[in-house]
JSON list of C-alpha atoms in Angstrom, two decimals:
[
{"chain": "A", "resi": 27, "resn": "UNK", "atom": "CA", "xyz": [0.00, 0.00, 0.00]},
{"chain": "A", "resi": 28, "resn": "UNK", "atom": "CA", "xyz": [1.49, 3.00, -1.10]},
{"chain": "A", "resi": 29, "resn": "UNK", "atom": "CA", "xyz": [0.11, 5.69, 1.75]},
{"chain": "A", "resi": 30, "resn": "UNK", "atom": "CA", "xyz": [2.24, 3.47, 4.17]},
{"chain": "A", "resi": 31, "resn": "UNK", "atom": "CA", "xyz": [5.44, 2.88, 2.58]},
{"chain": "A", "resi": 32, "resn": "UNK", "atom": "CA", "xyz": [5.21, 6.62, 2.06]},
{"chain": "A", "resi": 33, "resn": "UNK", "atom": "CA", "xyz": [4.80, 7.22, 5.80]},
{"chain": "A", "resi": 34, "resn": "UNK", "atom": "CA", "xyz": [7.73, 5.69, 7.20]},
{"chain": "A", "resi": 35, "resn": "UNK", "atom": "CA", "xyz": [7.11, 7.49, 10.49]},
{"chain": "A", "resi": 36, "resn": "UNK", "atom": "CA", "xyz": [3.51, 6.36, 11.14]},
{"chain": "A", "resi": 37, "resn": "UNK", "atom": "CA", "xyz": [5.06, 2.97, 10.40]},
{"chain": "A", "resi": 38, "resn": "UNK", "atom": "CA", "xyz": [7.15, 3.45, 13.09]},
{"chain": "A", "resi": 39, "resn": "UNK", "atom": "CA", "xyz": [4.77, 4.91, 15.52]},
{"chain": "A", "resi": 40, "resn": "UNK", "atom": "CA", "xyz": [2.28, 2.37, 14.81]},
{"chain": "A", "resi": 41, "resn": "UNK", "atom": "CA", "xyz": [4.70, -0.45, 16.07]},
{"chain": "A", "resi": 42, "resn": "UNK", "atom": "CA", "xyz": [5.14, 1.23, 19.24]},
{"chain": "A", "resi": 43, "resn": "UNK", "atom": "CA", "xyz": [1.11, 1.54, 19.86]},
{"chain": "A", "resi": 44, "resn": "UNK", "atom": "CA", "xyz": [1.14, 5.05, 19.49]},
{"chain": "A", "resi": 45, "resn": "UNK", "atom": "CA", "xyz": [-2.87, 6.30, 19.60]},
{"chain": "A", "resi": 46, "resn": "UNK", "atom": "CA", "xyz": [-2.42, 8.86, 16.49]},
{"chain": "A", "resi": 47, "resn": "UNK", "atom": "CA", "xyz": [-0.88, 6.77, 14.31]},
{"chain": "A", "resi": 48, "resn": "UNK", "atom": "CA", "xyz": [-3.07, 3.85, 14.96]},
{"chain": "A", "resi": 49, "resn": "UNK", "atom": "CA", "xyz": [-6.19, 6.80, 14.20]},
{"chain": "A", "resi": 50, "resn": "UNK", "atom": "CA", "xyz": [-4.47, 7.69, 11.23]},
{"chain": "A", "resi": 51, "resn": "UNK", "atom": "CA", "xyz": [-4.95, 3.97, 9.59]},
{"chain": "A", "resi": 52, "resn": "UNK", "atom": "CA", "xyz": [-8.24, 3.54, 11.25]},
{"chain": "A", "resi": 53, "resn": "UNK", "atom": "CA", "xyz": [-9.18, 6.64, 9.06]},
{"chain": "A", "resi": 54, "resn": "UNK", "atom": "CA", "xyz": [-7.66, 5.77, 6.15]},
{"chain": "A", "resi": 55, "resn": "UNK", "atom": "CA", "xyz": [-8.80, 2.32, 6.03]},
{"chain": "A", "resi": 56, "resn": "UNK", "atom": "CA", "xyz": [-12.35, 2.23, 7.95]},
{"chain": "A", "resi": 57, "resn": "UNK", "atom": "CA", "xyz": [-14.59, 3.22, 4.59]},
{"chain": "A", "resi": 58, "resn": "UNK", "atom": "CA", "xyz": [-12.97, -0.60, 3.01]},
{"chain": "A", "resi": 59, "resn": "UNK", "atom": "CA", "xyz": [-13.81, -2.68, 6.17]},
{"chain": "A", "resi": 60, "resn": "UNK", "atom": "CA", "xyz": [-17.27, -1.03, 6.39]},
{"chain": "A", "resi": 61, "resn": "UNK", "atom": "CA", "xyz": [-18.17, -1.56, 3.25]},
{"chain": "A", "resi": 62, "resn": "UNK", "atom": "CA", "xyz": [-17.41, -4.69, 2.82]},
{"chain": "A", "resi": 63, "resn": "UNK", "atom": "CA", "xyz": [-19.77, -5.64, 6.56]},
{"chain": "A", "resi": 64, "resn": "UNK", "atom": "CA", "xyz": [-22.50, -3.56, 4.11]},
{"chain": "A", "resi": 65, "resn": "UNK", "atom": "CA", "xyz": [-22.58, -5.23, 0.82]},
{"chain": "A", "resi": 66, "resn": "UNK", "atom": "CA", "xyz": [-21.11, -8.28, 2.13]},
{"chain": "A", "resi": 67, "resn": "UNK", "atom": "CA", "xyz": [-18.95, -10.81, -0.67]},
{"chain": "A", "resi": 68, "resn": "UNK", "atom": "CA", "xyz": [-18.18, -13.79, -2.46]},
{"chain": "A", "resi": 69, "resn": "UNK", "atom": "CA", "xyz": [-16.50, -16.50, -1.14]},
{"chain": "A", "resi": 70, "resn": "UNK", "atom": "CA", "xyz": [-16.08, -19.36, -3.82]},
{"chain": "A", "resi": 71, "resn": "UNK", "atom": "CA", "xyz": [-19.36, -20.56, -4.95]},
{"chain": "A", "resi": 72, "resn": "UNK", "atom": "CA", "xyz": [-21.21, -18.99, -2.09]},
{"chain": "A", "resi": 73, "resn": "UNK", "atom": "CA", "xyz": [-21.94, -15.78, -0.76]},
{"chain": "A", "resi": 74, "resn": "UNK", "atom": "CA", "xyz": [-21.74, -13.91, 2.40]},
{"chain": "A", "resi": 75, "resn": "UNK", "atom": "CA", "xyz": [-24.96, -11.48, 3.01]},
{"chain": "A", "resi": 76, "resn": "UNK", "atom": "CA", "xyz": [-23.93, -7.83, 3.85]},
{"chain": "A", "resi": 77, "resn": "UNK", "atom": "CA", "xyz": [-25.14, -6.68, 7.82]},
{"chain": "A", "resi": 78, "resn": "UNK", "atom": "CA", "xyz": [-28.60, -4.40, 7.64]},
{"chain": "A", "resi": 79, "resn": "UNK", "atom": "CA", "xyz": [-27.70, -2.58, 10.73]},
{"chain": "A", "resi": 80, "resn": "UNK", "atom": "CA", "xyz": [-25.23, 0.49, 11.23]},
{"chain": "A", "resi": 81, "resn": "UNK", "atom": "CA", "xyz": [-24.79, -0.75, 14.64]},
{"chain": "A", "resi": 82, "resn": "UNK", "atom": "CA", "xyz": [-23.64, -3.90, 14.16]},
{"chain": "A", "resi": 83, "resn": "UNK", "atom": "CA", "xyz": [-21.50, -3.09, 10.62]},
{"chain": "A", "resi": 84, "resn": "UNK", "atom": "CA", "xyz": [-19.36, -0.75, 12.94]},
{"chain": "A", "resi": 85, "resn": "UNK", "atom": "CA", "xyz": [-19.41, -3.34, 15.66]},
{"chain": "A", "resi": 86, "resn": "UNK", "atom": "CA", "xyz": [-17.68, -5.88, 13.49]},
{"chain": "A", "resi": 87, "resn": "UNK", "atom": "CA", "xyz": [-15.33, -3.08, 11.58]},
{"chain": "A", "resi": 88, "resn": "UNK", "atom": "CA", "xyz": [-14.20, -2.26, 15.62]},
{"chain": "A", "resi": 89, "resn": "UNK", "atom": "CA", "xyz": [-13.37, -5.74, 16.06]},
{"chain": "A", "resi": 90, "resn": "UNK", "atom": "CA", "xyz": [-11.05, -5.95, 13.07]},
{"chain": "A", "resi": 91, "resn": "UNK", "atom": "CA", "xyz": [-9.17, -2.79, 13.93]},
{"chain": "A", "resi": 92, "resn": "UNK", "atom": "CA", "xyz": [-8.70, -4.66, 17.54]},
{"chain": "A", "resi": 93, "resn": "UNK", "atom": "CA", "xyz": [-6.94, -7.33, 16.20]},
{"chain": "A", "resi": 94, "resn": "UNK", "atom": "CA", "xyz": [-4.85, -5.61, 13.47]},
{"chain": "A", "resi": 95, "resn": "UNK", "atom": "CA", "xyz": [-3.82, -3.15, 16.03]},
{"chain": "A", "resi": 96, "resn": "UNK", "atom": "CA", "xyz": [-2.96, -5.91, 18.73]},
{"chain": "A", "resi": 97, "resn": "UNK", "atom": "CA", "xyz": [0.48, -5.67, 19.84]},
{"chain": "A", "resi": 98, "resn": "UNK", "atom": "CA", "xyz": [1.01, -9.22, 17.95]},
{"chain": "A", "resi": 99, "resn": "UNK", "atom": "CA", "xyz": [-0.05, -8.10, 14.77]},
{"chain": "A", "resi": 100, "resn": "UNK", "atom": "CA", "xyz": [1.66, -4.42, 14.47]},
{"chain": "A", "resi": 101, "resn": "UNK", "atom": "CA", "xyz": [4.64, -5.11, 15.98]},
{"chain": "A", "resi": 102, "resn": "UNK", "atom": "CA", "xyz": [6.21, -7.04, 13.31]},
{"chain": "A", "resi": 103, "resn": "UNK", "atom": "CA", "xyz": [4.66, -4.70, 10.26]},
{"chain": "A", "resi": 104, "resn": "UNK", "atom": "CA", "xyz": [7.03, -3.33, 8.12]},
{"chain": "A", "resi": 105, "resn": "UNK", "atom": "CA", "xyz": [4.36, -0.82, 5.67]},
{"chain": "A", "resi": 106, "resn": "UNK", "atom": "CA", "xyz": [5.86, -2.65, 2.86]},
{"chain": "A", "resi": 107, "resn": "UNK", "atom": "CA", "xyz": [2.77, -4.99, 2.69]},
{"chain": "A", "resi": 108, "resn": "UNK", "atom": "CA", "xyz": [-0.31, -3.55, 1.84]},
{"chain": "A", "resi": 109, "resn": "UNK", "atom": "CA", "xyz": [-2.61, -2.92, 4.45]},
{"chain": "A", "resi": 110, "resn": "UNK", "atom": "CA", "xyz": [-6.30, -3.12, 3.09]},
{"chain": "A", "resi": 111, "resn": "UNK", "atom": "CA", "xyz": [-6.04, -6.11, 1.56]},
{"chain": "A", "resi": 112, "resn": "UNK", "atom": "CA", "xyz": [-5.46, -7.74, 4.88]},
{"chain": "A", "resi": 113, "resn": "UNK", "atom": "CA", "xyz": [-7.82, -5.91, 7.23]},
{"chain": "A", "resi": 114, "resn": "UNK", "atom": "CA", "xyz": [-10.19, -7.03, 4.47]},
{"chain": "A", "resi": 115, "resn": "UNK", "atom": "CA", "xyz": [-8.47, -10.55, 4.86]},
{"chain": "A", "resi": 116, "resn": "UNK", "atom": "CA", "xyz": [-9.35, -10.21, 8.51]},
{"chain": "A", "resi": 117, "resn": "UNK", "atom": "CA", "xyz": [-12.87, -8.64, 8.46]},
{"chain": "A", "resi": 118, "resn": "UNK", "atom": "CA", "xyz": [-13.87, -11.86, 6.11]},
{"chain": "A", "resi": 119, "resn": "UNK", "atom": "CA", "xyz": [-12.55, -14.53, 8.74]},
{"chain": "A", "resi": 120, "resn": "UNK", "atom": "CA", "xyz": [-14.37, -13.15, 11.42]},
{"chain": "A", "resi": 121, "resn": "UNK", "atom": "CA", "xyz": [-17.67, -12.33, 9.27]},
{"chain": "A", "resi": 122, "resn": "UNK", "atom": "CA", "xyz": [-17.49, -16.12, 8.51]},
{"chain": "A", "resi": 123, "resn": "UNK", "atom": "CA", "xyz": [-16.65, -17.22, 12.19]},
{"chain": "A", "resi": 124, "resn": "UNK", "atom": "CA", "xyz": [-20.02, -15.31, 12.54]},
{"chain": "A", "resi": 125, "resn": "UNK", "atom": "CA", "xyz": [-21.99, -17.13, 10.36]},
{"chain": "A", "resi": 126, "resn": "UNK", "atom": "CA", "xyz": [-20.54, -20.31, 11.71]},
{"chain": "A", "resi": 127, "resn": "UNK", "atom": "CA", "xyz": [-20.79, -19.29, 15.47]},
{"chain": "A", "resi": 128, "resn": "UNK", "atom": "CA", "xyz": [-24.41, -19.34, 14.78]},
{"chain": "A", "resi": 129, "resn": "UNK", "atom": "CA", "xyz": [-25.02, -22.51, 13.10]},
{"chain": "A", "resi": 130, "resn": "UNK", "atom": "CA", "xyz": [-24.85, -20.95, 9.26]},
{"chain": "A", "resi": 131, "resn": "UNK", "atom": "CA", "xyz": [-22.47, -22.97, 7.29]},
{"chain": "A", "resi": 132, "resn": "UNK", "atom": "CA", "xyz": [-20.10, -20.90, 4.14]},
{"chain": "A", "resi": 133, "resn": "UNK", "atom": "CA", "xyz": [-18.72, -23.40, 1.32]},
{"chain": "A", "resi": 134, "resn": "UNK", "atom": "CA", "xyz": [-15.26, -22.73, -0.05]},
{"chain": "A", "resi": 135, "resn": "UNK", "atom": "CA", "xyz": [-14.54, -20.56, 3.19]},
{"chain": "A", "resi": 136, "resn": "UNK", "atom": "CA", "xyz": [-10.58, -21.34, 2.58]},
{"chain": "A", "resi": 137, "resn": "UNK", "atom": "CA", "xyz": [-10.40, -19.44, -0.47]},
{"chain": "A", "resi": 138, "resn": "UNK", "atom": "CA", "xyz": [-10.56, -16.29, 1.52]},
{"chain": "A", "resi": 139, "resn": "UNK", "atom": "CA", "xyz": [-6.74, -15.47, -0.18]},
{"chain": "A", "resi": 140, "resn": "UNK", "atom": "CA", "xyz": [-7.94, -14.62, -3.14]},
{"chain": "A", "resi": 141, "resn": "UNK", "atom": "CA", "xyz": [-11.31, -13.11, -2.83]},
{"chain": "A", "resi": 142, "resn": "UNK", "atom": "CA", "xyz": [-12.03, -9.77, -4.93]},
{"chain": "A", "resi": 143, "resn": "UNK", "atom": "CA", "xyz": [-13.37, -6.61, -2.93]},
{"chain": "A", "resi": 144, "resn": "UNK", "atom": "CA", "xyz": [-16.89, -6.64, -2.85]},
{"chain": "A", "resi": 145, "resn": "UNK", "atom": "CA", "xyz": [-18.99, -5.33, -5.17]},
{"chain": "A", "resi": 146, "resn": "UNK", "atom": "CA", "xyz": [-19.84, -1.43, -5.33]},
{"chain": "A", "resi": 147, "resn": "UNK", "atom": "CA", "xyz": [-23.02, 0.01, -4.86]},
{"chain": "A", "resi": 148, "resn": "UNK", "atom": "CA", "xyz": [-23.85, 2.14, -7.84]},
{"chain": "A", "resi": 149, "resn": "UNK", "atom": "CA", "xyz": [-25.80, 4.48, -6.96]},
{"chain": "A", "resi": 150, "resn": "UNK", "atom": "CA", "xyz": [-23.42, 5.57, -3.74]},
{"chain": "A", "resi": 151, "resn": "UNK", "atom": "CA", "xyz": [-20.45, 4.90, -6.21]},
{"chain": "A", "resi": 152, "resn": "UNK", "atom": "CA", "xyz": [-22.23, 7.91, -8.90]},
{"chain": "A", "resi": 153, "resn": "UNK", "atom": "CA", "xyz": [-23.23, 10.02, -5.48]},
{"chain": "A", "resi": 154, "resn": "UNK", "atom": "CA", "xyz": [-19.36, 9.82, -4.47]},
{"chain": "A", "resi": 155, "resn": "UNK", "atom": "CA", "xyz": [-18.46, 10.43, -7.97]},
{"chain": "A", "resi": 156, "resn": "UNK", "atom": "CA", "xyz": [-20.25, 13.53, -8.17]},
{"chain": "A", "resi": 157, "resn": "UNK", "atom": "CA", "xyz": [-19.25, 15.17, -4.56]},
{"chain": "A", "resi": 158, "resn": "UNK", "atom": "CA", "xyz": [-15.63, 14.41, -5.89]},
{"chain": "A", "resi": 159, "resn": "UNK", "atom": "CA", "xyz": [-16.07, 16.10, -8.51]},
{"chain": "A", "resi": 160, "resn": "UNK", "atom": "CA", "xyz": [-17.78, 18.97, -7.05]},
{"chain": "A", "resi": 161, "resn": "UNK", "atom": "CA", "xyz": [-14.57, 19.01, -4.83]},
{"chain": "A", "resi": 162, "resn": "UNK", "atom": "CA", "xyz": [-12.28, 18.96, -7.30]},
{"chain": "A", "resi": 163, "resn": "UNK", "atom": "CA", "xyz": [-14.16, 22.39, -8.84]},
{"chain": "A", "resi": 164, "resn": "UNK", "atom": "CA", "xyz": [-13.76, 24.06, -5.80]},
{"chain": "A", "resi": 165, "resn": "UNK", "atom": "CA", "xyz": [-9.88, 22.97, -5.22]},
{"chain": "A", "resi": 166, "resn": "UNK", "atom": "CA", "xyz": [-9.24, 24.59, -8.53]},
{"chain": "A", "resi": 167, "resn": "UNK", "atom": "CA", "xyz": [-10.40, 27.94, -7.15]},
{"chain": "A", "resi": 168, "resn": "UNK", "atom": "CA", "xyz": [-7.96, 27.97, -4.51]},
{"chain": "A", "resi": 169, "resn": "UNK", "atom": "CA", "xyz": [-4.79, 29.88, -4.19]},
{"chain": "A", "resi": 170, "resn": "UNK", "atom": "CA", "xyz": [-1.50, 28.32, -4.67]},
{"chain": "A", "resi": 171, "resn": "UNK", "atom": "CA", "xyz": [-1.18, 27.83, -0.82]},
{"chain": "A", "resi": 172, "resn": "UNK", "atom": "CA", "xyz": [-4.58, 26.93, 0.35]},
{"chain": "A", "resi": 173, "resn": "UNK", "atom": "CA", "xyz": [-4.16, 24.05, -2.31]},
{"chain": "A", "resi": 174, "resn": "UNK", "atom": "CA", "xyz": [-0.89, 23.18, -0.94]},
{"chain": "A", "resi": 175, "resn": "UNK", "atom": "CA", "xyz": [-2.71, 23.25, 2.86]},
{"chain": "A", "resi": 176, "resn": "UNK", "atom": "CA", "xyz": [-5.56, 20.79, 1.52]},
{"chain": "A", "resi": 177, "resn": "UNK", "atom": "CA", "xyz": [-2.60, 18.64, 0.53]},
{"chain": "A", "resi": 178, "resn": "UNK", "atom": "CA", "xyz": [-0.50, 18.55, 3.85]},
{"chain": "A", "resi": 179, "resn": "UNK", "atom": "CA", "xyz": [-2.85, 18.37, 5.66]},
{"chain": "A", "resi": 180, "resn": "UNK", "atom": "CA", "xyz": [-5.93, 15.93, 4.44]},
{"chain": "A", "resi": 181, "resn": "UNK", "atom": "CA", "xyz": [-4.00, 14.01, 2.03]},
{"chain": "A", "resi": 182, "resn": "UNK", "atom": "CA", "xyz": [-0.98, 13.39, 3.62]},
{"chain": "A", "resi": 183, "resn": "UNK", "atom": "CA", "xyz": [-2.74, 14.21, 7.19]},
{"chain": "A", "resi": 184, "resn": "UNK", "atom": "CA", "xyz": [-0.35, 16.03, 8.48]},
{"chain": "A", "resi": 185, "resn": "UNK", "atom": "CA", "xyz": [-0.85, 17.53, 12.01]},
{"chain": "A", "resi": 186, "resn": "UNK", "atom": "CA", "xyz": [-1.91, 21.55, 12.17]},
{"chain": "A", "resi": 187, "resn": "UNK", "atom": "CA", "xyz": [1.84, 22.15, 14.07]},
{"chain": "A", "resi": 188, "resn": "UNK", "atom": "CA", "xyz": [3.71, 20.07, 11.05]},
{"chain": "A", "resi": 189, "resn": "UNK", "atom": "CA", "xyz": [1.95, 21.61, 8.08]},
{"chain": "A", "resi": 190, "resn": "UNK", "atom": "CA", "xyz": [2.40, 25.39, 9.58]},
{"chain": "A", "resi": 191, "resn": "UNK", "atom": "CA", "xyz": [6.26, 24.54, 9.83]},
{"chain": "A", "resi": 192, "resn": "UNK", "atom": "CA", "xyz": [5.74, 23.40, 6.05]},
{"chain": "A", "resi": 193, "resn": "UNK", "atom": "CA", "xyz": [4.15, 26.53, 4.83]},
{"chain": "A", "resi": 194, "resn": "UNK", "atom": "CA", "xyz": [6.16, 28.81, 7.37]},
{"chain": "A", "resi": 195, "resn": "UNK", "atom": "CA", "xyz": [3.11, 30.17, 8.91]},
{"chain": "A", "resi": 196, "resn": "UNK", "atom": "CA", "xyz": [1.76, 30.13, 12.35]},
{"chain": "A", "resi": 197, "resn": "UNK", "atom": "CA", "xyz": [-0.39, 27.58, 13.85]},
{"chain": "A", "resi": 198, "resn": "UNK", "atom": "CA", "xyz": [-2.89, 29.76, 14.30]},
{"chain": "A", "resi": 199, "resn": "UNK", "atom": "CA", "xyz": [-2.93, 30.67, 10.79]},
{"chain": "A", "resi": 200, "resn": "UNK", "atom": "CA", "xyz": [-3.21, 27.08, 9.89]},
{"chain": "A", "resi": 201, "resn": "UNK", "atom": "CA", "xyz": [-6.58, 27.47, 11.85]},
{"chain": "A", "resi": 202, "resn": "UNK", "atom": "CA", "xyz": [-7.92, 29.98, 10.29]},
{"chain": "A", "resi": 203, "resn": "UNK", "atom": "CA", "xyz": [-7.42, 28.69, 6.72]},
{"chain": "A", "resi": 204, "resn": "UNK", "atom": "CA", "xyz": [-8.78, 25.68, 7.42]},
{"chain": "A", "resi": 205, "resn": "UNK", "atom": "CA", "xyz": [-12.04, 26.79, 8.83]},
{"chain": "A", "resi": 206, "resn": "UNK", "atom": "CA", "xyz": [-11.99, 28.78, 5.65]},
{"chain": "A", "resi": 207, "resn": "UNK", "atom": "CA", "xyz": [-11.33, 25.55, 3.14]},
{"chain": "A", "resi": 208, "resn": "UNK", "atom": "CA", "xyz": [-14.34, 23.84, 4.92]},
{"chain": "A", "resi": 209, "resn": "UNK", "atom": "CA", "xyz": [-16.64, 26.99, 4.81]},
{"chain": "A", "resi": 210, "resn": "UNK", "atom": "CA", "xyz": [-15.73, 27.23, 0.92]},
{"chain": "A", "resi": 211, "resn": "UNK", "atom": "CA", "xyz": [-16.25, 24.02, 0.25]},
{"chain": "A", "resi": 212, "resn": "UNK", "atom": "CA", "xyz": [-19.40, 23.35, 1.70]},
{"chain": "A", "resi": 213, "resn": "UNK", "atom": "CA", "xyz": [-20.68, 27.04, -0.10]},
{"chain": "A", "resi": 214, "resn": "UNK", "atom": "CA", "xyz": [-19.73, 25.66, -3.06]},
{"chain": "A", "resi": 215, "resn": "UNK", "atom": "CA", "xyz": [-21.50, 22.08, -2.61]},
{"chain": "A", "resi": 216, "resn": "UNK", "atom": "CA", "xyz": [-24.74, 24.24, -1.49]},
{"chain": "A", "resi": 217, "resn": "UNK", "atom": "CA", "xyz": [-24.46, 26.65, -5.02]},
{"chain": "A", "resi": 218, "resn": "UNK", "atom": "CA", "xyz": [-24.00, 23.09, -7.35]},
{"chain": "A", "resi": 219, "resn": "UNK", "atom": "CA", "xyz": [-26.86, 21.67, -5.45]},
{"chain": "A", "resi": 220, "resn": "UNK", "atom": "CA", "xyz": [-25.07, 19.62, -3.35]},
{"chain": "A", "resi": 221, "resn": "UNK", "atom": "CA", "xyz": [-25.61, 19.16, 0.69]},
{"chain": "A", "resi": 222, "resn": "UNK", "atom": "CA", "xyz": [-22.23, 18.37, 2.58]},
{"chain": "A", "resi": 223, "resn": "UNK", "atom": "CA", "xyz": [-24.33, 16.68, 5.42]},
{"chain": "A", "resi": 224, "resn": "UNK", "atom": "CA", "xyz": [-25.03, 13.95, 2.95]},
{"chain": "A", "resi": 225, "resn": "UNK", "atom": "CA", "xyz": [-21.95, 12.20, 3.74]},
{"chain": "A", "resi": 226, "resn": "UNK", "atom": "CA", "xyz": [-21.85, 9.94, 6.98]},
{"chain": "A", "resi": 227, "resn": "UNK", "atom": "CA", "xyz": [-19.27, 10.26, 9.60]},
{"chain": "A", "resi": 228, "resn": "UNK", "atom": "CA", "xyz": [-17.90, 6.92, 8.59]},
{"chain": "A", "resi": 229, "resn": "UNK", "atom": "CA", "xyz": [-17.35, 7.90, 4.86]},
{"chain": "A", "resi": 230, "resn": "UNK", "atom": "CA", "xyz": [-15.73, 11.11, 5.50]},
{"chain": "A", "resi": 231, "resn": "UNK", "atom": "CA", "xyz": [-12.02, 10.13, 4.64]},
{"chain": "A", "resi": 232, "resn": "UNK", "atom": "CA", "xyz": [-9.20, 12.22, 5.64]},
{"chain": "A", "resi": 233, "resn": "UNK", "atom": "CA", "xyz": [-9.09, 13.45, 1.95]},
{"chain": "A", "resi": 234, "resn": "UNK", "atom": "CA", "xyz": [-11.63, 16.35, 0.86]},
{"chain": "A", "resi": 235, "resn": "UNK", "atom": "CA", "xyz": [-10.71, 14.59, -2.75]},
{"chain": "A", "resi": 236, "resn": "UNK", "atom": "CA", "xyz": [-11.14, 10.79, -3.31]},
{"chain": "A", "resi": 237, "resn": "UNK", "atom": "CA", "xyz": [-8.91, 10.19, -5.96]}
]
């Protein structure tokens, strides 16, 4: 996964248990694990159904972050493997230990290696596609800086203290021009028709662009 190997000091901080790092993956990678609890996926022959409830998709995507994030599992991690592929690996196993825990049996359960993310919703997959590109619009009205802010600090998440020391600015300025990103961006959603409340908590990325 490229975010990770690119981050060679969340990496780091990660191994030692350190709380923002491990919230830094958990944001990056929660929208995967979710979805896949949602729409539920293949497994050989069979299928396994998606969970109805909010409640109980978070409940499960909680439990997978638990045991990535046990001191077992992170210690060794190097951020040269990719990452979503086996939190997905992980959120399968236990959905299927689910199943089996109460009495539902899943064919072909071993094949769990080389099962394909599940399928995308279409119509959240053309809403996404048009809030991105919405975003995108009102990125390209920006300044120079204010585009380089978005980048430090929602793409690469960079802390408000690291991205000021980036853009030689003060803290407080960092502040200030992000509250005005947000209230810019969500002015220009409202003009094109567009209502930033639509997106739940657990979709919003750390990226105001998906790309």
């Amino acid at each position: 996964m490229a975010w990770l190997r690119d981050q060679p000091l969340v990496v780091r901080a990660f191994r030692k248990g350190d709380r923002n790092a491990m919230g830094k993956i958990y944001r990056h990678y929660v929208d995967q694990v979710l979805r896949l609890f949602r729409l539920g996926f293949a497994t050989g022959t069979s299928r396994v159904p998606g969970l109805f409830e909010a409640g109980a998709q978070m409940d499960c995507a909680q439990e997978v972050f638990v045991r990535a994030f046990s001191e077992p599992a992170r210690t060794p991690y190097d951020g040269e493997r990719p990452c979503g592929p086996y939190l997905l690996r992980i959120a399968r196993n236990y959905r299927i230990d689910q199943l089996r825990r109460s009495g539902r049996e899943v064919s072909d359960a071993t094949s769990l290696e080389t099962v394909e993310a599940p399928a995308q919703d279409p119509v959240e997959d053309r809403h996404w596609a048009v809030l991105n590109a919405a975003a995108k619009e009102y990125l390209a009205t920006l300044d120079e800086t204010s585009r380089e802010f978005v980048r430090l600090r929602f793409d690469e998440e960079g802390s408000q203290i690291d991205v000021a020391k980036a853009l030689g600015v003060t803290r407080r300025r960092i502040r200030t021009l992000e509250a005005q990103v947000a209230k810019g961006l969500k002015q220009h959603l409202n003009r094109v028709g567009l209502s930033p409340s639509s997106e739940s908590p657990a979709q919003a990325g750390p990226s105001l662009v998906r790309t």
